[in-house]
Coordinates of C-alpha atoms and ligand atoms in Angstrom, one line a residue:
M740 CA 152.0 70.3 70.8
C741 CA 148.6 71.5 71.8
P742 CA 145.6 69.9 70.0
I743 CA 145.3 72.7 67.5
D744 CA 148.9 72.4 66.4
R745 CA 148.4 68.7 65.8
R746 CA 145.4 69.4 63.7
Q747 CA 147.2 71.9 61.6
F748 CA 150.1 69.6 61.2
L749 CA 147.7 66.9 60.0
Q750 CA 146.2 69.2 57.4
G751 CA 149.5 70.0 55.9
T752 CA 150.7 66.4 55.8
T753 CA 149.5 63.3 54.1
A754 CA 148.1 60.6 56.4
S755 CA 150.8 58.1 55.5
A756 CA 153.6 60.5 56.1
L757 CA 152.0 61.4 59.4
L758 CA 151.7 57.8 60.4
M759 CA 155.3 57.2 59.6
A760 CA 156.3 60.2 61.6
S761 CA 154.2 59.3 64.6
G762 CA 154.8 55.6 64.4
G763 CA 151.1 54.8 64.8
S764 CA 147.6 56.0 64.7
G765 CA 147.5 57.6 68.2
L766 CA 148.4 61.0 66.9
L767 CA 145.9 60.8 64.1
A768 CA 143.1 60.0 66.5
A769 CA 144.1 62.9 68.8
A770 CA 144.5 65.2 65.8
A771 CA 141.0 64.5 64.6
Q772 CA 139.5 65.8 67.8
G773 CA 140.4 69.4 67.4
M774 CA 139.0 72.1 69.7
P775 CA 136.3 70.9 72.1
P776 CA 132.8 71.5 70.5
A777 CA 130.6 74.1 72.1
E778 CA 127.7 72.7 74.1
A779 CA 124.4 74.1 75.2
T780 CA 124.6 76.4 78.2
P781 CA 121.6 75.9 80.6
D782 CA 121.1 79.6 81.4
F783 CA 121.0 80.8 77.8
N784 CA 117.2 80.6 77.3
P785 CA 116.8 80.9 73.5
D786 CA 113.8 82.4 71.8
I787 CA 114.5 80.0 68.9
E788 CA 116.0 76.6 69.0
L789 CA 116.8 74.5 66.0
E790 CA 118.4 71.3 65.0
L791 CA 120.5 71.5 61.9
D792 CA 122.0 68.5 60.2
A793 CA 124.5 68.2 57.4
D794 CA 123.8 65.0 55.6
I795 CA 123.8 63.2 52.3
D796 CA 120.6 63.0 50.4
E797 CA 119.1 62.3 46.9
I798 CA 117.1 65.0 45.3
S799 CA 115.6 65.6 41.9
I800 CA 117.3 68.3 39.9
L801 CA 117.3 67.1 36.3
P802 CA 114.8 64.9 34.5
G803 CA 115.5 61.2 35.1
D804 CA 117.9 60.0 37.8
T805 CA 118.1 61.8 41.2
T806 CA 121.2 63.6 42.2
R807 CA 123.2 62.8 45.3
V808 CA 123.8 66.0 47.2
W809 CA 125.1 67.1 50.6
R810 CA 122.5 69.3 52.3
Y811 CA 121.4 71.0 55.4
S812 CA 118.0 70.1 56.9
G813 CA 116.6 70.8 60.3
R814 CA 113.7 71.0 62.7
V815 CA 112.3 73.8 65.0
L816 CA 112.5 72.8 68.6
R817 CA 111.4 76.2 70.0
G818 CA 109.8 79.1 68.2
R819 CA 107.3 79.4 65.3
P820 CA 107.5 76.7 62.7
Q821 CA 108.0 79.4 60.0
V822 CA 111.5 80.0 61.4
L823 CA 112.8 77.2 59.2
G824 CA 111.6 77.1 55.6
A825 CA 113.1 76.2 52.3
S826 CA 113.6 78.1 49.0
D827 CA 111.2 77.3 46.2
G828 CA 112.7 75.3 43.4
S829 CA 114.4 72.1 44.4
G830 CA 113.7 72.8 48.1
H831 CA 117.1 71.7 49.4
I832 CA 118.3 75.1 50.4
P833 CA 117.0 75.9 53.9
I834 CA 116.0 79.4 55.0
I835 CA 116.2 80.5 58.6
R836 CA 114.0 83.6 59.3
V837 CA 114.7 85.5 62.5
R838 CA 114.4 88.9 64.0
R839 CA 117.1 91.1 65.3
G840 CA 117.6 90.8 69.1
Q841 CA 116.4 87.2 69.2
K842 CA 118.5 84.6 71.0
I843 CA 119.0 81.5 68.9
R844 CA 120.4 78.1 69.7
I845 CA 121.3 75.8 66.8
R846 CA 122.3 72.2 67.5
F847 CA 124.4 71.3 64.5
S848 CA 125.0 67.6 63.8
N849 CA 127.7 66.5 61.3
R850 CA 126.3 63.4 59.5
L851 CA 128.8 63.7 56.7
P852 CA 131.7 61.3 56.1
E853 CA 134.2 64.0 56.9
E854 CA 134.7 66.9 59.3
S855 CA 132.7 70.1 59.0
I856 CA 131.6 73.2 60.8
V857 CA 129.0 75.9 60.1
H858 CA 129.9 79.6 59.5
W859 CA 127.2 82.3 59.7
H860 CA 128.3 84.5 56.8
G861 CA 127.8 88.2 57.6
L862 CA 126.7 87.8 61.2
H863 CA 128.4 89.5 64.1
V864 CA 129.0 86.7 66.6
P865 CA 131.6 85.7 69.2
Q866 CA 134.6 83.8 68.0
R867 CA 133.4 80.3 69.2
M868 CA 130.1 80.9 67.3
D869 CA 131.7 81.9 64.0
G870 CA 132.5 78.5 62.5
H871 CA 136.2 79.0 62.2
P872 CA 137.9 75.9 60.8
M873 CA 139.7 75.3 64.1
Y874 CA 136.2 74.2 65.4
A875 CA 135.5 71.7 62.7
I876 CA 133.9 68.6 64.2
A877 CA 134.3 64.9 63.2
P878 CA 131.6 62.8 61.6
G879 CA 128.9 62.0 64.1
K880 CA 129.7 64.9 66.4
R881 CA 127.6 67.9 67.4
Y882 CA 128.4 71.6 67.9
V883 CA 125.9 73.8 69.6
Y884 CA 125.7 77.5 68.6
E885 CA 124.2 80.1 70.8
F886 CA 124.1 83.7 70.0
V887 CA 122.1 86.9 70.0
I888 CA 121.1 88.1 66.5
D889 CA 122.8 91.4 66.5
N890 CA 122.7 92.2 62.8
R891 CA 120.4 94.7 61.1
A892 CA 117.7 93.3 58.8
G893 CA 119.4 91.7 55.7
T894 CA 120.2 88.6 53.6
Y895 CA 122.8 86.6 55.4
W896 CA 123.7 83.0 54.8
F897 CA 125.5 79.9 56.1
H898 CA 127.9 77.4 54.8
P899 CA 130.6 74.9 55.9
H900 CA 134.1 76.2 56.7
P901 CA 136.4 73.2 57.2
H902 CA 139.9 74.1 56.0
G903 CA 140.6 72.8 52.5
R904 CA 137.2 71.3 52.1
T905 CA 134.9 74.3 51.9
G906 CA 134.8 74.3 48.1
H907 CA 133.8 70.6 47.9
Q908 CA 131.2 70.8 50.6
V909 CA 129.5 74.0 49.4
Y910 CA 129.5 72.7 45.8
H911 CA 127.8 69.5 46.8
G912 CA 124.9 71.5 48.2
L913 CA 125.7 72.8 51.7
T914 CA 124.3 76.3 51.7
G915 CA 121.4 78.0 53.5
L916 CA 120.0 81.5 53.9
F917 CA 119.7 83.3 57.2
L918 CA 117.3 86.2 56.8
V919 CA 117.1 88.8 59.6
S920 CA 114.2 91.3 59.9
D921 CA 113.8 94.2 62.2
E922 CA 111.6 97.2 63.0
E923 CA 113.4 99.5 60.5
E924 CA 112.7 97.1 57.7
D925 CA 109.0 96.7 58.8
A926 CA 108.7 100.5 58.6
A927 CA 110.0 100.6 55.0
G928 CA 106.9 98.6 54.0
L929 CA 108.6 96.4 51.5
P930 CA 107.0 93.3 49.8
R931 CA 106.9 90.4 52.2
D932 CA 105.9 86.8 52.5
E933 CA 105.3 85.2 49.0
L934 CA 106.3 88.6 47.5
D935 CA 109.8 88.3 49.1
L936 CA 111.7 85.8 47.0
P937 CA 115.3 84.6 47.7
L938 CA 117.0 83.5 44.4
V939 CA 120.2 81.5 45.0
I940 CA 122.4 81.5 41.9
Q941 CA 124.8 78.6 41.6
D942 CA 126.5 76.9 38.7
R943 CA 127.0 73.2 38.5
S944 CA 128.1 70.4 36.1
F945 CA 126.4 67.0 35.8
N946 CA 127.6 63.8 34.3
A947 CA 125.4 61.5 32.2
G948 CA 124.0 59.9 35.3
N949 CA 122.9 63.3 36.7
Q950 CA 125.6 63.3 39.3
L951 CA 127.5 66.5 40.3
V952 CA 131.0 66.8 38.9
Y953 CA 133.5 69.0 40.7
I954 CA 137.0 69.9 39.7
A955 CA 140.0 67.7 40.4
A956 CA 141.8 68.5 43.6
G957 CA 144.9 69.7 41.8
M958 CA 146.4 73.1 42.6
R959 CA 146.0 74.4 39.0
E960 CA 142.3 73.5 39.0
R961 CA 141.7 75.1 42.3
M962 CA 143.5 78.3 41.2
M963 CA 141.2 78.6 38.2
G964 CA 138.1 77.9 40.4
F965 CA 135.1 75.8 39.7
M966 CA 132.9 77.0 36.8
G967 CA 129.8 74.9 35.9
R968 CA 128.1 74.1 32.7
Q969 CA 124.7 75.1 34.0
V970 CA 123.5 78.0 36.0
L971 CA 120.8 76.9 38.6
V972 CA 118.5 79.1 40.5
N973 CA 117.3 77.7 43.9
G974 CA 118.7 74.4 42.8
T975 CA 116.6 74.1 39.6
M976 CA 117.7 74.2 35.9
D977 CA 114.9 76.2 34.5
Y978 CA 113.5 78.4 37.3
Q979 CA 110.1 79.7 36.5
R980 CA 107.5 81.3 38.7
M981 CA 104.0 82.8 38.2
V982 CA 103.9 86.2 39.9
P983 CA 100.9 88.4 40.9
R984 CA 100.8 91.8 39.2
T985 CA 102.5 93.7 42.1
A986 CA 105.8 94.6 43.5
H987 CA 108.3 92.0 44.7
R988 CA 111.5 91.9 46.6
L989 CA 114.1 89.6 45.0
R990 CA 117.0 88.6 47.2
L991 CA 119.7 87.8 44.7
F992 CA 122.5 85.8 46.1
N993 CA 125.5 84.5 44.2
G994 CA 126.1 81.1 45.9
S995 CA 128.6 79.9 43.3
N996 CA 132.1 78.8 44.1
A997 CA 134.0 81.0 41.7
T998 CA 131.7 82.4 38.9
L999 CA 130.8 86.1 38.7
Y1000 CA 127.5 87.1 37.2
R1001 CA 126.4 90.2 35.4
L1002 CA 122.7 90.4 35.7
R1003 CA 120.0 92.4 33.8
W1004 CA 116.3 92.3 33.0
S1005 CA 115.2 90.9 29.6
D1006 CA 113.1 93.9 28.8
G1007 CA 115.9 96.3 29.3
K1008 CA 114.5 98.1 32.3
P1009 CA 117.1 99.0 34.9
L1010 CA 117.4 96.9 38.1
T1011 CA 116.2 98.7 41.3
L1012 CA 118.7 98.0 44.0
I1013 CA 117.4 98.3 47.5
G1014 CA 119.9 96.3 49.6
T1015 CA 123.3 94.7 49.6
D1016 CA 125.2 92.2 51.9
G1017 CA 124.5 93.9 55.2
G1018 CA 120.9 95.0 54.6
L1019 CA 118.8 97.8 53.1
L1020 CA 120.4 100.8 51.4
E1021 CA 119.4 104.3 52.6
R1022 CA 117.5 104.8 49.4
P1023 CA 116.9 102.8 46.2
L1024 CA 119.3 103.1 43.3
T1025 CA 119.0 101.9 39.7
R1026 CA 121.5 100.0 37.6
E1027 CA 121.5 98.8 34.0
T1028 CA 123.3 95.7 35.1
L1029 CA 124.3 94.2 38.5
T1030 CA 127.6 92.5 39.1
L1031 CA 127.5 89.7 41.8
A1032 CA 130.7 88.0 42.9
P1033 CA 130.6 84.8 44.9
A1034 CA 129.0 85.3 48.3
E1035 CA 127.6 88.8 47.4
R1036 CA 123.9 89.6 47.9
A1037 CA 121.8 92.2 46.2
D1038 CA 118.1 92.9 47.1
V1039 CA 116.2 94.1 44.1
W1040 CA 112.7 95.7 44.0
V1041 CA 110.7 94.8 40.9
D1042 CA 107.1 95.9 40.0
F1043 CA 105.3 93.3 37.9
A1044 CA 102.2 95.6 38.0
A1045 CA 103.8 97.4 35.1
H1046 CA 103.5 94.3 32.9
A1047 CA 100.5 92.9 31.1
P1048 CA 98.9 89.7 32.2
G1049 CA 100.7 86.7 30.7
E1050 CA 103.8 88.6 29.9
E1051 CA 107.2 86.9 30.7
I1052 CA 110.1 88.8 32.1
A1053 CA 113.4 87.1 32.6
L1054 CA 116.4 87.8 34.8
E1055 CA 119.3 87.2 32.4
A1056 CA 122.9 86.5 33.4
E1057 CA 126.3 86.6 31.8
S1058 CA 128.8 84.3 33.5
W1059 CA 132.4 85.5 34.0
S1060 CA 135.4 83.5 35.2
P1061 CA 137.7 84.9 37.9
M1062 CA 140.2 85.4 35.0
L1063 CA 137.6 87.8 33.6
V1064 CA 136.7 85.7 30.6
N1065 CA 133.0 85.8 29.6
I1066 CA 132.1 82.1 29.7
T1067 CA 128.4 82.4 29.0
N1068 CA 128.8 80.8 25.5
M1069 CA 130.7 77.8 27.0
Q1070 CA 127.7 76.9 29.2
D1071 CA 124.4 75.2 28.4
G1072 CA 120.9 76.4 29.1
A1073 CA 118.3 78.7 27.5
P1074 CA 119.5 80.2 24.2
A1075 CA 121.7 83.2 24.7
T1076 CA 120.3 86.6 23.8
R1077 CA 122.7 89.5 23.5
G1078 CA 125.3 87.4 25.2
A1079 CA 123.3 86.5 28.3
R1080 CA 120.9 83.7 29.2
A1081 CA 117.6 83.7 31.1
I1082 CA 118.3 82.1 34.5
A1083 CA 114.9 82.9 36.1
R1084 CA 111.6 83.6 34.3
F1085 CA 108.6 85.3 35.8
R1086 CA 105.2 84.9 34.2
V1087 CA 102.9 87.7 35.2
G1088 CA 99.5 86.5 36.5
S1089 CA 96.1 87.4 35.0
G1090 CA 94.7 89.3 38.0
G1091 CA 94.3 93.1 38.4
A1092 CA 97.4 95.1 39.0
R1093 CA 98.0 96.2 42.6
Q1094 CA 99.9 99.4 42.8
T1095 CA 102.7 99.7 45.4
R1096 CA 105.0 102.6 46.0
L1097 CA 108.7 102.1 46.2
P1098 CA 109.7 103.7 49.5
P1099 CA 112.1 106.6 48.9
H1100 CA 113.7 106.1 52.3
L1101 CA 114.7 102.5 53.3
S1102 CA 117.1 102.6 56.2
T1103 CA 119.7 104.5 58.2
Y1104 CA 123.2 103.2 58.3
P1105 CA 125.0 102.7 61.6
A1106 CA 127.6 105.4 62.3
L1107 CA 130.9 104.4 60.7
R1108 CA 132.9 107.6 60.1
I1109 CA 136.2 108.0 58.3
E1110 CA 137.1 110.7 60.8
D1111 CA 137.1 108.0 63.5
A1112 CA 139.6 105.8 61.7
V1113 CA 142.9 105.3 63.6
N1114 CA 144.8 104.9 60.3
R1115 CA 142.9 107.2 58.0
G1116 CA 145.8 108.3 55.9
K1117 CA 147.7 105.0 56.1
P1118 CA 145.4 102.0 55.5
R1119 CA 146.3 98.6 56.6
S1120 CA 147.1 97.0 53.2
F1121 CA 146.6 93.5 52.0
Q1122 CA 148.3 92.5 48.7
M1123 CA 146.7 89.5 46.9
S1124 CA 148.9 87.3 44.7
M1125 CA 148.6 84.1 42.8
M1126 CA 151.9 82.7 41.8
G1127 CA 154.0 79.5 41.8
G1128 CA 151.1 77.3 42.9
Q1129 CA 150.2 79.6 45.8
A1130 CA 147.4 82.0 46.6
L1131 CA 148.6 84.5 49.1
L1132 CA 147.6 87.5 51.2
N1133 CA 150.7 89.8 51.8
G1134 CA 152.8 86.8 50.8
R1135 CA 151.3 84.5 53.4
A1136 CA 149.0 81.5 53.1
F1137 CA 146.7 80.0 55.8
T1138 CA 148.9 77.5 57.4
R1139 CA 148.2 77.4 61.1
M1140 CA 144.7 77.6 62.6
D1141 CA 145.7 80.3 65.2
E1142 CA 148.5 82.1 63.4
V1143 CA 148.3 85.9 63.3
A1144 CA 150.9 88.1 61.9
D1145 CA 151.8 91.6 63.3
N1146 CA 149.8 93.4 60.7
E1147 CA 146.8 91.3 61.5
R1148 CA 146.2 92.5 65.1
V1149 CA 143.6 95.2 65.7
R1150 CA 142.1 96.8 68.8
L1151 CA 138.6 96.3 70.0
G1152 CA 136.6 99.4 69.6
T1153 CA 138.7 101.0 66.9
T1154 CA 137.7 102.0 63.4
E1155 CA 140.2 101.2 60.6
V1156 CA 140.7 101.6 56.9
W1157 CA 141.8 98.4 55.1
E1158 CA 143.0 98.4 51.5
F1159 CA 142.7 95.2 49.4
A1160 CA 145.3 95.6 46.6
N1161 CA 145.1 93.3 43.6
D1162 CA 148.1 94.8 41.8
A1163 CA 148.7 91.6 40.0
S1164 CA 152.0 93.0 38.8
F1165 CA 153.3 89.4 38.7
G1166 CA 151.6 86.0 38.6
M1167 CA 148.0 85.4 37.5
R1168 CA 145.6 88.2 36.9
M1169 CA 142.4 87.2 38.7
A1170 CA 139.4 88.9 40.3
H1171 CA 139.2 88.2 44.1
P1172 CA 136.0 88.9 46.1
M1173 CA 137.4 89.7 49.5
H1174 CA 135.4 88.8 52.6
V1175 CA 135.9 89.8 56.2
H1176 CA 134.3 87.8 59.1
N1177 CA 132.6 89.4 62.1
L1178 CA 131.5 92.7 60.7
Q1179 CA 130.0 94.8 57.9
F1180 CA 132.2 97.4 56.2
R1181 CA 131.6 100.4 53.9
V1182 CA 133.4 100.6 50.6
I1183 CA 135.1 104.1 50.6
G1184 CA 137.3 104.0 47.6
R1185 CA 138.1 102.0 44.4
R1186 CA 141.0 102.8 42.1
G1187 CA 142.0 101.1 38.9
A1188 CA 140.8 100.7 35.3
S1189 CA 137.2 100.3 34.6
H1190 CA 135.9 97.0 33.2
A1191 CA 132.6 95.7 31.7
L1192 CA 131.7 94.5 35.2
S1193 CA 132.5 97.8 36.9
A1194 CA 129.2 99.5 36.1
G1195 CA 127.3 96.8 38.1
F1196 CA 129.3 96.9 41.3
T1197 CA 127.3 96.9 44.5
D1198 CA 129.7 99.0 46.6
E1199 CA 126.8 100.7 48.4
G1200 CA 125.5 100.1 51.8
L1201 CA 127.0 97.7 54.3
K1202 CA 129.1 94.9 52.8
D1203 CA 131.0 91.8 53.9
V1204 CA 132.3 91.0 50.5
V1205 CA 133.9 93.3 48.0
L1206 CA 135.0 92.4 44.5
V1207 CA 138.5 93.5 43.6
L1208 CA 139.4 93.2 39.9
P1209 CA 143.0 92.7 38.8
G1210 CA 144.8 96.1 38.9
E1211 CA 142.3 97.5 41.4
R1212 CA 142.8 98.7 45.0
V1213 CA 139.7 98.9 47.1
R1214 CA 139.5 100.7 50.5
V1215 CA 137.0 99.7 53.1
L1216 CA 136.1 101.2 56.5
M1217 CA 135.3 98.9 59.4
K1218 CA 134.9 98.9 63.1
F1219 CA 135.8 96.1 65.5
E1220 CA 133.0 95.9 68.1
N1221 CA 131.9 93.8 71.0
H1222 CA 134.0 90.6 70.5
T1223 CA 137.7 90.0 70.9
G1224 CA 139.2 86.9 69.3
I1225 CA 140.3 85.4 66.0
Y1226 CA 138.3 85.9 62.9
L1227 CA 139.1 85.3 59.2
Y1228 CA 139.4 87.4 56.1
H1229 CA 139.7 85.6 52.8
C1230 CA 139.0 85.5 49.1
H1231 CA 135.5 84.1 48.7
I1232 CA 136.3 82.1 45.5
V1233 CA 136.1 79.1 47.8
E1234 CA 138.8 77.2 45.9
H1235 CA 141.2 80.1 46.6
E1236 CA 140.1 80.0 50.2
D1237 CA 140.8 76.3 50.3
I1238 CA 144.3 76.6 48.9
G1239 CA 145.2 79.2 51.5
M1240 CA 144.1 82.6 50.3
M1241 CA 142.8 83.1 53.8
R1242 CA 144.2 84.6 57.0
N1243 CA 143.3 85.2 60.6
Y1244 CA 143.0 88.6 62.2
L1245 CA 142.9 89.1 65.9
V1246 CA 140.8 91.6 67.8
Q1247 CA 142.5 92.4 71.0
A1248 CA 141.1 94.2 74.1
Ligands
C2O518 CU1 131.3 82.9 53.6 CU2 134.7 82.7 55.7 O1 133.0 82.8 54.6
CU519 CU1 131.9 84.8 56.4
CU520 CU1 140.6 84.7 44.9

């Protein structure tokens, strides 16, 4: 067996069974090594170089005892110090700020008690830089990422991706933002610096000692997905911020494991959507509500100049389970009004109002034309199912690190239509936010009955996650560019991903 096969074998087997089968610990030791970690290449010459550690720490989230979390933290070795910041709130969510075209080197150290690897969600990078679980490194080891930032300006993020443990690691705090800017975004003249606020929405449950409580490792629990008692914003329970009377850009990001949110403003004004997963829209849109599934991002423009000094405006959220049950009333927090709770409150400052104009034109999408699709009339179809203790894509689970089925091979340079079908004609009826690594797609069709969450879908712009409700079929258009190799597509309810609702696809030359 090659090292990858041994690793996969290990993951599907209990350690004791493996020890019996191998008659000793030699196989275990070899299995733990996996693929050789990438190292720094001397001729790469990065514009930005960072150290990034995954480690255990204690932070203050609730009054009283500190909470033990797993977190990323880092240092800038080359580049401006502002390249690495942190969200406001608890401060444990790092933010990497880069520009398109820059070369970045990230020296990742795994200081956790188990294996891990970092995935750059939404970024277009070579296979070895994508954080596929086959590259997971053991505790104490290092993996050096080097890539050119090739994405348009947008709100991307990073998280661990070790197979079967992503849910646990993300839940305990391993999440960061990766914000890319570019000239097109500069030209749009959007609010920046302290007027550009990332808001990471995550739900958590705490025990009486203020420690995080995750679900049991059972199949049933993981099928339901983790839903927390409290909704945190930027790692805090009661997110509040004083804001000057001018326009802001809010980068809303659902960093929860399984919970869907339906968001709205407390004063009933519509939300002004200016960007989605893969960057700015062509032009702003308005929505009464916004639906954000796990891993989805929505950039929203809001003008606090329209409000009186001292006024408070809240972002309110309804929480929904993947089974499409409104669970808002089962959670704690601010009192619910009209079924939603305030999760972030903005207190308008006392200064004079500064008028800003919302730019009518924001960006131009890269060419991605349905006419170019090689399978225009006959999309590659992926049926999702949840049955008999299994979460499957076209009847298959993620079993081997490098396994690719016939219908999972695509050609470099081609454009294709994929259809995610959540027919749910048998088994459990659940919503699945489908994610594809390595690219940004366009949502070109959605069929199925409409639901309370449907009006808030963010199907516009460039996307790397699309929510597919039970009974729906969603078509997306994508192009496989620049890199050959193995990439993943999976449900981004991380517990579903962990139990195998994830598959490889292979880009071939
Ligand atoms: Cu955020 Cu494989 O995904
Ligand atoms: Cu991803
Ligand atoms: Cu799912």
